[in-house]
Short mmCIF file of C-alpha atoms and ligand atoms in Angstrom, two decimals:
data_model
loop_
_atom_site.label_atom_id
_atom_site.label_comp_id
_atom_site.label_asym_id
_atom_site.label_seq_id
_atom_site.Cartn_x
_atom_site.Cartn_y
_atom_site.Cartn_z
CA MET A 9 0.00 0.00 0.00
CA THR A 10 1.45 3.35 -0.98
CA ILE A 11 1.61 6.23 1.49
CA PRO A 12 1.46 9.80 0.14
CA PHE A 13 3.52 12.63 1.64
CA LEU A 14 0.38 14.65 2.39
CA ASP A 15 -3.36 13.90 2.17
CA LEU A 16 -5.35 17.13 1.81
CA GLY A 17 -8.47 15.31 0.58
CA ALA A 18 -9.19 13.71 3.96
CA MET A 19 -8.96 17.13 5.67
CA HIS A 20 -11.27 18.78 3.15
CA ALA A 21 -13.82 15.96 3.43
CA GLU A 22 -14.18 16.74 7.16
CA VAL A 23 -15.27 20.32 6.48
CA ALA A 24 -16.92 19.90 3.08
CA PRO A 25 -20.37 21.19 4.19
CA GLN A 26 -18.83 24.29 5.85
CA ILE A 27 -16.74 24.97 2.74
CA GLU A 28 -19.85 24.65 0.54
CA ALA A 29 -21.66 27.12 2.80
CA ALA A 30 -18.69 29.52 2.68
CA TRP A 31 -18.66 29.37 -1.12
CA ARG A 32 -22.42 30.02 -1.33
CA GLU A 33 -22.17 32.94 1.10
CA VAL A 34 -19.38 34.68 -0.81
CA SER A 35 -21.00 34.08 -4.18
CA GLY A 36 -24.31 35.38 -2.82
CA SER A 37 -22.72 38.50 -1.32
CA ALA A 38 -20.84 39.30 -4.55
CA ARG A 39 -18.01 40.73 -2.39
CA PHE A 40 -14.93 39.02 -3.78
CA VAL A 41 -12.15 41.21 -2.38
CA GLY A 42 -12.32 42.44 1.22
CA GLY A 43 -15.72 42.77 2.89
CA PRO A 44 -17.26 40.85 5.78
CA SER A 45 -15.68 37.43 5.17
CA VAL A 46 -12.17 38.96 5.23
CA GLU A 47 -12.98 41.02 8.34
CA ASP A 48 -14.47 37.97 10.02
CA PHE A 49 -11.41 35.81 9.32
CA GLU A 50 -9.04 38.57 10.44
CA ALA A 51 -10.88 38.83 13.78
CA ARG A 52 -10.82 35.04 14.23
CA TRP A 53 -7.14 34.68 13.33
CA ALA A 54 -6.07 37.55 15.62
CA ALA A 55 -8.03 35.96 18.49
CA TYR A 56 -6.53 32.55 17.71
CA CYS A 57 -2.98 33.93 17.74
CA GLY A 58 -3.62 36.01 20.87
CA THR A 59 -2.88 39.31 19.10
CA ARG A 60 -4.92 42.49 18.82
CA HIS A 61 -4.70 42.86 15.03
CA CYS A 62 -4.61 40.71 11.91
CA VAL A 63 -4.33 41.84 8.30
CA GLY A 64 -5.20 39.26 5.66
CA VAL A 65 -2.84 39.36 2.67
CA ALA A 66 -2.27 37.54 -0.61
CA ASN A 67 0.34 34.98 0.52
CA GLY A 68 3.04 34.30 3.10
CA THR A 69 5.85 35.93 1.15
CA ALA A 70 3.80 39.14 0.85
CA ALA A 71 3.12 38.98 4.61
CA LEU A 72 6.88 38.98 5.30
CA GLU A 73 7.68 41.69 2.77
CA LEU A 74 4.84 43.96 3.93
CA ALA A 75 5.82 43.54 7.60
CA LEU A 76 9.44 44.42 6.85
CA THR A 77 8.48 47.43 4.73
CA ALA A 78 6.00 48.67 7.34
CA LEU A 79 8.81 48.50 9.92
CA GLY A 80 10.84 50.85 7.72
CA ILE A 81 13.31 48.19 6.60
CA GLY A 82 14.85 48.61 3.16
CA ARG A 83 18.08 49.55 1.38
CA GLY A 84 21.08 49.81 3.71
CA HIS A 85 19.50 47.64 6.41
CA GLU A 86 20.52 44.13 7.40
CA VAL A 87 18.09 41.45 8.57
CA ILE A 88 19.36 38.27 10.21
CA VAL A 89 17.73 35.16 8.70
CA PRO A 90 18.44 31.47 9.37
CA ALA A 91 20.31 29.64 6.59
CA ASN A 92 18.02 26.65 7.16
CA THR A 93 14.67 27.91 5.89
CA PHE A 94 12.49 28.13 2.80
CA ILE A 95 13.89 30.66 0.31
CA ALA A 96 10.89 33.00 0.78
CA SER A 97 12.13 34.12 4.23
CA ALA A 98 15.32 35.52 2.69
CA ALA A 99 13.75 36.56 -0.63
CA ALA A 100 11.25 38.77 1.21
CA VAL A 101 14.16 40.60 2.90
CA ALA A 102 15.94 41.05 -0.43
CA ALA A 103 12.72 42.29 -2.08
CA THR A 104 12.62 45.26 0.32
CA GLY A 105 16.15 46.24 -0.74
CA ALA A 106 17.61 45.13 2.62
CA THR A 107 20.37 42.51 2.93
CA PRO A 108 19.60 39.09 4.38
CA VAL A 109 22.46 38.09 6.68
CA PHE A 110 22.46 34.32 7.15
CA ALA A 111 23.01 32.82 10.57
CA ASP A 112 23.61 29.17 11.38
CA VAL A 113 21.15 27.09 13.41
CA ASP A 114 21.19 25.02 16.57
CA PRO A 115 22.13 21.34 15.92
CA PRO A 116 19.26 19.59 17.80
CA THR A 117 16.37 21.82 16.63
CA LEU A 118 17.84 23.28 13.40
CA LEU A 119 16.44 26.70 14.46
CA LEU A 120 17.99 30.10 15.18
CA THR A 121 19.06 30.74 18.77
CA ALA A 122 20.30 33.89 20.51
CA GLN A 123 23.82 32.39 20.39
CA SER A 124 23.68 31.69 16.66
CA ILE A 125 22.33 35.21 15.96
CA ALA A 126 24.78 37.19 18.12
CA PRO A 127 27.91 36.91 15.90
CA HIS A 128 26.01 38.42 12.96
CA LEU A 129 24.79 41.62 14.67
CA THR A 130 26.29 44.79 13.15
CA PRO A 131 25.42 48.49 13.44
CA ARG A 132 23.30 48.03 10.29
CA THR A 133 21.17 45.18 11.74
CA SER A 134 17.53 46.33 11.83
CA ALA A 135 15.68 43.10 12.50
CA ILE A 136 15.94 39.41 13.27
CA MET A 137 13.63 37.13 11.28
CA VAL A 138 12.95 34.01 13.32
CA VAL A 139 11.54 31.05 11.37
CA HIS A 140 9.58 28.47 13.38
CA LEU A 141 10.64 25.81 10.90
CA TYR A 142 8.85 22.44 10.69
CA GLY A 143 6.28 23.92 13.13
CA GLN A 144 8.58 24.10 16.16
CA PRO A 145 8.87 27.52 17.80
CA ALA A 146 12.33 28.90 18.48
CA ASP A 147 13.40 30.04 21.98
CA MET A 148 11.70 33.42 21.77
CA ASP A 149 12.56 34.47 25.35
CA ALA A 150 16.29 34.44 24.64
CA ILE A 151 15.91 35.94 21.15
CA ASN A 152 13.58 38.75 22.29
CA ALA A 153 15.95 39.52 25.19
CA LEU A 154 18.91 39.78 22.82
CA ALA A 155 16.91 41.91 20.35
CA SER A 156 15.76 44.39 22.99
CA ARG A 157 19.30 44.60 24.42
CA VAL A 158 20.67 45.65 21.02
CA GLY A 159 17.56 47.58 19.92
CA VAL A 160 16.42 45.63 16.86
CA CYS A 161 12.93 44.28 16.13
CA VAL A 162 11.93 40.66 15.77
CA ILE A 163 9.73 39.26 12.99
CA GLU A 164 8.35 35.73 13.08
CA ASP A 165 8.03 33.69 9.92
CA ALA A 166 5.30 31.41 11.29
CA ALA A 167 4.34 30.01 7.87
CA GLN A 168 4.80 26.45 9.20
CA ALA A 169 3.70 27.06 12.79
CA HIS A 170 -0.08 27.67 12.89
CA GLY A 171 -1.12 26.99 16.47
CA ALA A 172 2.36 26.07 17.73
CA THR A 173 3.21 27.54 21.15
CA TRP A 174 6.28 28.73 23.00
CA ARG A 175 5.72 28.66 26.81
CA GLY A 176 1.95 28.61 26.22
CA GLN A 177 1.80 31.53 23.76
CA ARG A 178 0.96 31.01 20.11
CA ALA A 179 3.51 31.48 17.33
CA GLY A 180 3.07 34.78 15.49
CA GLY A 181 2.17 36.55 18.74
CA LEU A 182 5.64 36.17 20.25
CA SER A 183 7.32 39.22 18.70
CA THR A 184 6.69 42.60 17.06
CA VAL A 185 4.96 41.01 14.10
CA GLY A 186 4.10 37.46 12.98
CA CYS A 187 3.66 36.33 9.37
CA PHE A 188 1.62 33.37 8.12
CA SER A 189 1.10 31.56 4.85
CA PHE A 190 -2.12 29.67 4.12
CA TYR A 191 -0.71 27.92 1.05
CA PRO A 192 -2.82 24.75 0.61
CA GLY A 193 -0.21 22.40 2.11
CA LYS A 194 0.27 24.37 5.36
CA ASN A 195 -1.42 23.27 8.61
CA LEU A 196 -4.19 25.78 7.84
CA GLY A 197 -4.47 25.97 4.06
CA ALA A 198 -6.68 27.89 1.65
CA PHE A 199 -7.87 26.79 -1.82
CA GLY A 200 -5.05 28.78 -3.39
CA ASP A 201 -2.62 31.40 -2.10
CA ALA A 202 -3.36 33.37 1.07
CA GLY A 203 -1.50 34.85 4.04
CA ALA A 204 -1.80 37.05 7.11
CA VAL A 205 0.16 39.35 9.40
CA VAL A 206 -0.60 39.53 13.13
CA THR A 207 0.59 42.16 15.61
CA ASN A 208 -0.38 44.03 18.78
CA ASP A 209 0.76 47.33 17.23
CA ALA A 210 -2.26 49.20 15.78
CA VAL A 211 -0.12 51.67 13.81
CA LEU A 212 1.94 48.88 12.24
CA ALA A 213 -1.23 46.91 11.35
CA GLU A 214 -2.76 49.96 9.65
CA ARG A 215 0.45 50.63 7.68
CA ILE A 216 0.51 46.99 6.49
CA ARG A 217 -3.16 47.23 5.47
CA GLN A 218 -2.43 50.41 3.54
CA LEU A 219 0.69 48.98 1.83
CA ALA A 220 -1.28 45.87 0.78
CA ASN A 221 -4.12 47.96 -0.67
CA HIS A 222 -2.51 50.45 -3.10
CA GLY A 223 -1.48 52.81 -0.28
CA ARG A 224 -5.13 53.76 0.20
CA CYS A 225 -6.00 56.00 3.16
CA GLN A 226 -8.39 54.44 5.64
CA ASP A 227 -11.00 57.21 5.28
CA ASP A 228 -10.56 58.01 1.58
CA PRO A 229 -9.92 55.18 -0.92
CA TYR A 230 -8.78 57.62 -3.63
CA ARG A 231 -6.12 59.39 -1.56
CA HIS A 232 -2.73 57.67 -1.54
CA ASP A 233 -0.29 59.17 0.97
CA ILE A 234 2.16 56.35 0.41
CA LEU A 235 2.88 54.06 -2.55
CA GLY A 236 1.46 50.63 -1.92
CA ASP A 237 1.00 47.38 -3.74
CA ASN A 238 -1.90 44.98 -4.32
CA GLN A 239 -1.43 42.11 -1.86
CA ARG A 240 -4.98 41.71 -0.52
CA LEU A 241 -6.67 38.54 0.71
CA ASP A 242 -9.56 37.23 -1.44
CA SER A 243 -12.97 36.96 0.26
CA LEU A 244 -13.43 33.35 -0.84
CA GLN A 245 -10.08 32.29 0.63
CA ALA A 246 -10.97 34.09 3.88
CA ALA A 247 -14.34 32.31 4.12
CA ILE A 248 -12.71 28.91 3.46
CA LEU A 249 -10.03 29.64 6.09
CA SER A 250 -12.70 30.52 8.67
CA ALA A 251 -14.48 27.24 7.91
CA LYS A 252 -11.25 25.24 8.29
CA LEU A 253 -10.02 27.12 11.38
CA SER A 254 -12.58 25.30 13.53
CA ARG A 255 -10.65 22.06 12.82
CA LEU A 256 -7.09 23.39 13.23
CA ASP A 257 -6.62 22.41 16.89
CA ALA A 258 -7.97 18.91 16.27
CA TRP A 259 -5.75 18.50 13.20
CA ASN A 260 -2.70 19.73 15.12
CA ALA A 261 -3.51 17.29 17.95
CA ALA A 262 -3.72 14.48 15.38
CA ARG A 263 -0.33 15.54 13.97
CA ARG A 264 1.09 15.49 17.51
CA ARG A 265 -0.16 11.91 17.89
CA VAL A 266 1.56 10.95 14.62
CA ALA A 267 4.80 12.57 15.89
CA ARG A 268 4.58 10.55 19.12
CA LEU A 269 3.97 7.35 17.13
CA TYR A 270 7.03 8.09 14.98
CA ALA A 271 9.16 8.77 18.07
CA GLY A 272 8.15 5.41 19.57
CA ALA A 273 8.49 3.45 16.34
CA LEU A 274 11.92 4.90 15.47
CA GLU A 275 13.41 4.24 18.89
CA GLY A 276 16.63 2.24 18.60
CA LEU A 277 17.00 2.98 14.86
CA PRO A 278 19.91 5.08 13.53
CA VAL A 279 17.39 7.60 12.12
CA ARG A 280 16.28 10.28 14.56
CA LEU A 281 13.60 12.96 14.53
CA VAL A 282 14.75 16.58 14.78
CA SER A 283 14.08 17.44 18.43
CA VAL A 284 11.56 19.96 19.72
CA ALA A 285 12.94 22.26 22.43
CA GLU A 286 11.71 22.22 26.03
CA GLY A 287 8.97 24.88 26.31
CA ALA A 288 7.90 24.49 22.68
CA VAL A 289 4.77 22.73 21.42
CA SER A 290 5.22 22.08 17.72
CA SER A 291 2.45 22.24 15.14
CA HIS A 292 4.28 19.31 13.45
CA HIS A 293 4.00 20.75 9.97
CA LEU A 294 6.76 18.34 8.91
CA ALA A 295 8.22 15.17 10.44
CA VAL A 296 11.93 15.61 9.76
CA VAL A 297 14.47 12.90 10.49
CA ARG A 298 18.24 12.95 10.05
CA THR A 299 20.47 10.25 8.65
CA PRO A 300 23.85 10.29 6.93
CA GLU A 301 22.36 7.67 4.58
CA ARG A 302 19.68 10.05 3.29
CA THR A 303 19.92 9.19 -0.44
CA GLY A 304 19.70 5.46 0.19
CA LEU A 305 16.88 5.78 2.70
CA LYS A 306 14.84 8.04 0.41
CA GLN A 307 15.21 5.47 -2.38
CA ALA A 308 14.36 2.53 -0.12
CA LEU A 309 11.20 4.29 1.08
CA ALA A 310 10.23 5.19 -2.50
CA SER A 311 10.53 1.53 -3.55
CA ALA A 312 8.31 0.64 -0.58
CA GLY A 313 5.72 3.12 -1.91
CA ILE A 314 6.39 5.76 0.75
CA ALA A 315 6.68 9.36 -0.44
CA THR A 316 9.16 11.68 1.30
CA GLY A 317 10.45 15.24 0.85
CA ILE A 318 13.54 17.30 1.71
CA HIS A 319 13.05 20.63 3.48
CA TYR A 320 15.42 21.97 2.29
CA PRO A 321 18.21 20.35 0.27
CA ILE A 322 20.18 23.59 -0.32
CA PRO A 323 20.67 26.03 2.57
CA CYS A 324 19.64 29.59 1.60
CA HIS A 325 23.16 31.03 1.63
CA LYS A 326 24.14 28.43 -1.01
CA GLN A 327 21.27 29.35 -3.35
CA ALA A 328 22.41 31.14 -6.53
CA PRO A 329 20.95 34.62 -5.76
CA PHE A 330 22.78 34.77 -2.40
CA LEU A 331 25.97 32.90 -3.27
CA ALA A 332 28.07 35.97 -3.97
CA ARG A 333 27.35 37.59 -0.59
CA ARG A 334 28.94 35.12 1.77
CA ARG A 335 32.21 33.31 2.16
CA GLU A 336 32.22 31.75 5.65
CA ALA A 337 30.68 28.34 6.12
CA LEU A 338 27.55 27.73 8.20
CA PRO A 339 28.44 24.15 9.10
CA VAL A 340 25.32 23.06 11.00
CA SER A 341 22.95 24.14 8.20
CA GLU A 342 25.22 22.72 5.51
CA GLN A 343 25.54 19.31 7.17
CA ALA A 344 21.81 19.15 7.98
CA ALA A 345 20.87 19.93 4.37
CA GLY A 346 22.59 16.68 3.33
CA GLU A 347 20.98 14.56 6.07
CA ILE A 348 17.38 15.69 6.56
CA LEU A 349 14.42 13.77 5.20
CA SER A 350 10.75 14.67 5.70
CA LEU A 351 8.52 11.64 6.33
CA PRO A 352 4.76 11.64 5.55
CA MET A 353 2.95 13.88 8.08
CA TYR A 354 -0.75 14.73 8.11
CA PRO A 355 -3.62 14.41 10.59
CA HIS A 356 -5.16 11.32 8.97
CA LEU A 357 -1.97 9.24 8.85
CA THR A 358 -2.86 6.03 10.69
CA GLU A 359 -0.93 4.08 13.31
CA GLY A 360 -0.64 1.22 10.82
CA GLN A 361 0.89 3.54 8.22
CA VAL A 362 3.41 4.93 10.73
CA PHE A 363 4.47 1.35 11.57
CA GLN A 364 4.71 0.50 7.87
CA ILE A 365 7.06 3.50 7.42
CA ALA A 366 9.09 2.59 10.53
CA GLU A 367 9.39 -0.99 9.30
CA ALA A 368 10.68 0.17 5.93
CA ILE A 369 13.25 2.34 7.75
CA ALA A 370 14.22 -0.55 10.05
CA SER A 371 14.73 -2.95 7.15
CA PHE A 372 16.86 -0.33 5.37
CA ALA A 373 18.91 0.26 8.54
CA ALA A 374 19.46 -3.51 8.93
CA MET A 375 21.04 -3.78 5.50
CA PRO A 376 24.81 -4.35 5.54
CA VAL A 377 26.81 -1.19 4.78
CA ALA A 378 28.07 -2.65 1.48
CA ALA A 379 24.50 -3.36 0.34
CA MET A 380 23.50 0.21 1.28
CA ALA A 381 26.40 1.55 -0.80
CA GLY A 382 25.30 -0.72 -3.67
CA ALA A 383 21.70 0.47 -3.44
CA ARG A 384 22.85 4.07 -3.81
CA SER A 385 24.96 3.56 -6.90
C1 PLP B 24 5.40 28.57 2.82
C2 PLP B 24 6.46 29.39 3.45
C3 PLP B 24 6.65 30.75 3.11
C4 PLP B 24 5.98 31.42 1.95
O1 PLP B 24 4.61 31.40 1.95
P1 PLP B 24 3.83 31.56 0.54
O2 PLP B 24 2.40 31.67 0.97
O3 PLP B 24 4.11 30.34 -0.26
O4 PLP B 24 4.32 32.80 -0.11
C5 PLP B 24 7.59 31.47 3.83
N1 PLP B 24 8.32 30.90 4.80
C6 PLP B 24 8.19 29.60 5.14
C7 PLP B 24 9.02 29.05 6.24
C8 PLP B 24 7.27 28.79 4.46
O5 PLP B 24 7.16 27.51 4.79
#
């Protein structure tokens, strides 16, 4: 029996009637951009994240870029970004004209820490972009303390961390501004591209709203005091997100169960899950394991009908657009990029499927080294 990497169909089936109702409501209202369904989702998402404000935007990359721009970050500024992240974190910094400065990550969690950030602070550093990668929140107490000591702001890229918590507080609400993607494959996914920014700062929220809506003034849609862009959230996506939000906690709990099953089933095998820090509750967007035999294991799982992914095979500082900017090595990120493998992870993955995956890993691990080398060639 084959096991897919992700099964969105099973999630959609659970909320099909609510999604139908959302579709009918938006089509009946004939409000396709903005309007009540966007306002309703923004209120729900702000409440969920424990923040005062939410601005719905077109996608996660726009959320990051708008947040940076609204904070006044641009040409001449440096923003510290982890090398181990999706390219959009760094690309959003570059799009503002600022320079992404790549920092290495912590070996057990593969996330930024205050220690890994500190060596990269310069007088031009304006912000630290923390990425709660794989759904596991970084140590925000230490990072916020460092940031306030040196007077820079902190932005969270929470695109993989919907509902994750650090010391009981939800990701996105742990810093100046939190950015989300609702790309279909995320823990909370739309039927297309969508994103949001959350913050407790009313002035910042209003500036982001203005930037995302052609620089329009709140009280006069045909006065433009600043130059903006069009990065608004569609009404239909907002209505679908509201319908799916009621299931997010249950889906995250189901993902947590899958993560526990993996941890138990992989015990004693030479393949280990990336660890979640004390104080963090992960949203388990991805189930990432590490093994020096990554190529062989990926192939063995594929022949057993098990789909896997790699998040991400090339650290950001080694991607072509950023290659010229940096000479020193970031050894933890570079080594991890060659060893990480994302196993299937979704709420409806069954106990039987997890054991089937663990068995395939165990039989690969039991192969003699020579056979493993042979399998790779
Ligand atoms: C998905 C993702 C983004 C980008 O979101 P889009 O909605 O695809 O633009 C940014 N950062 C991280 C860590 C992501 O996983």
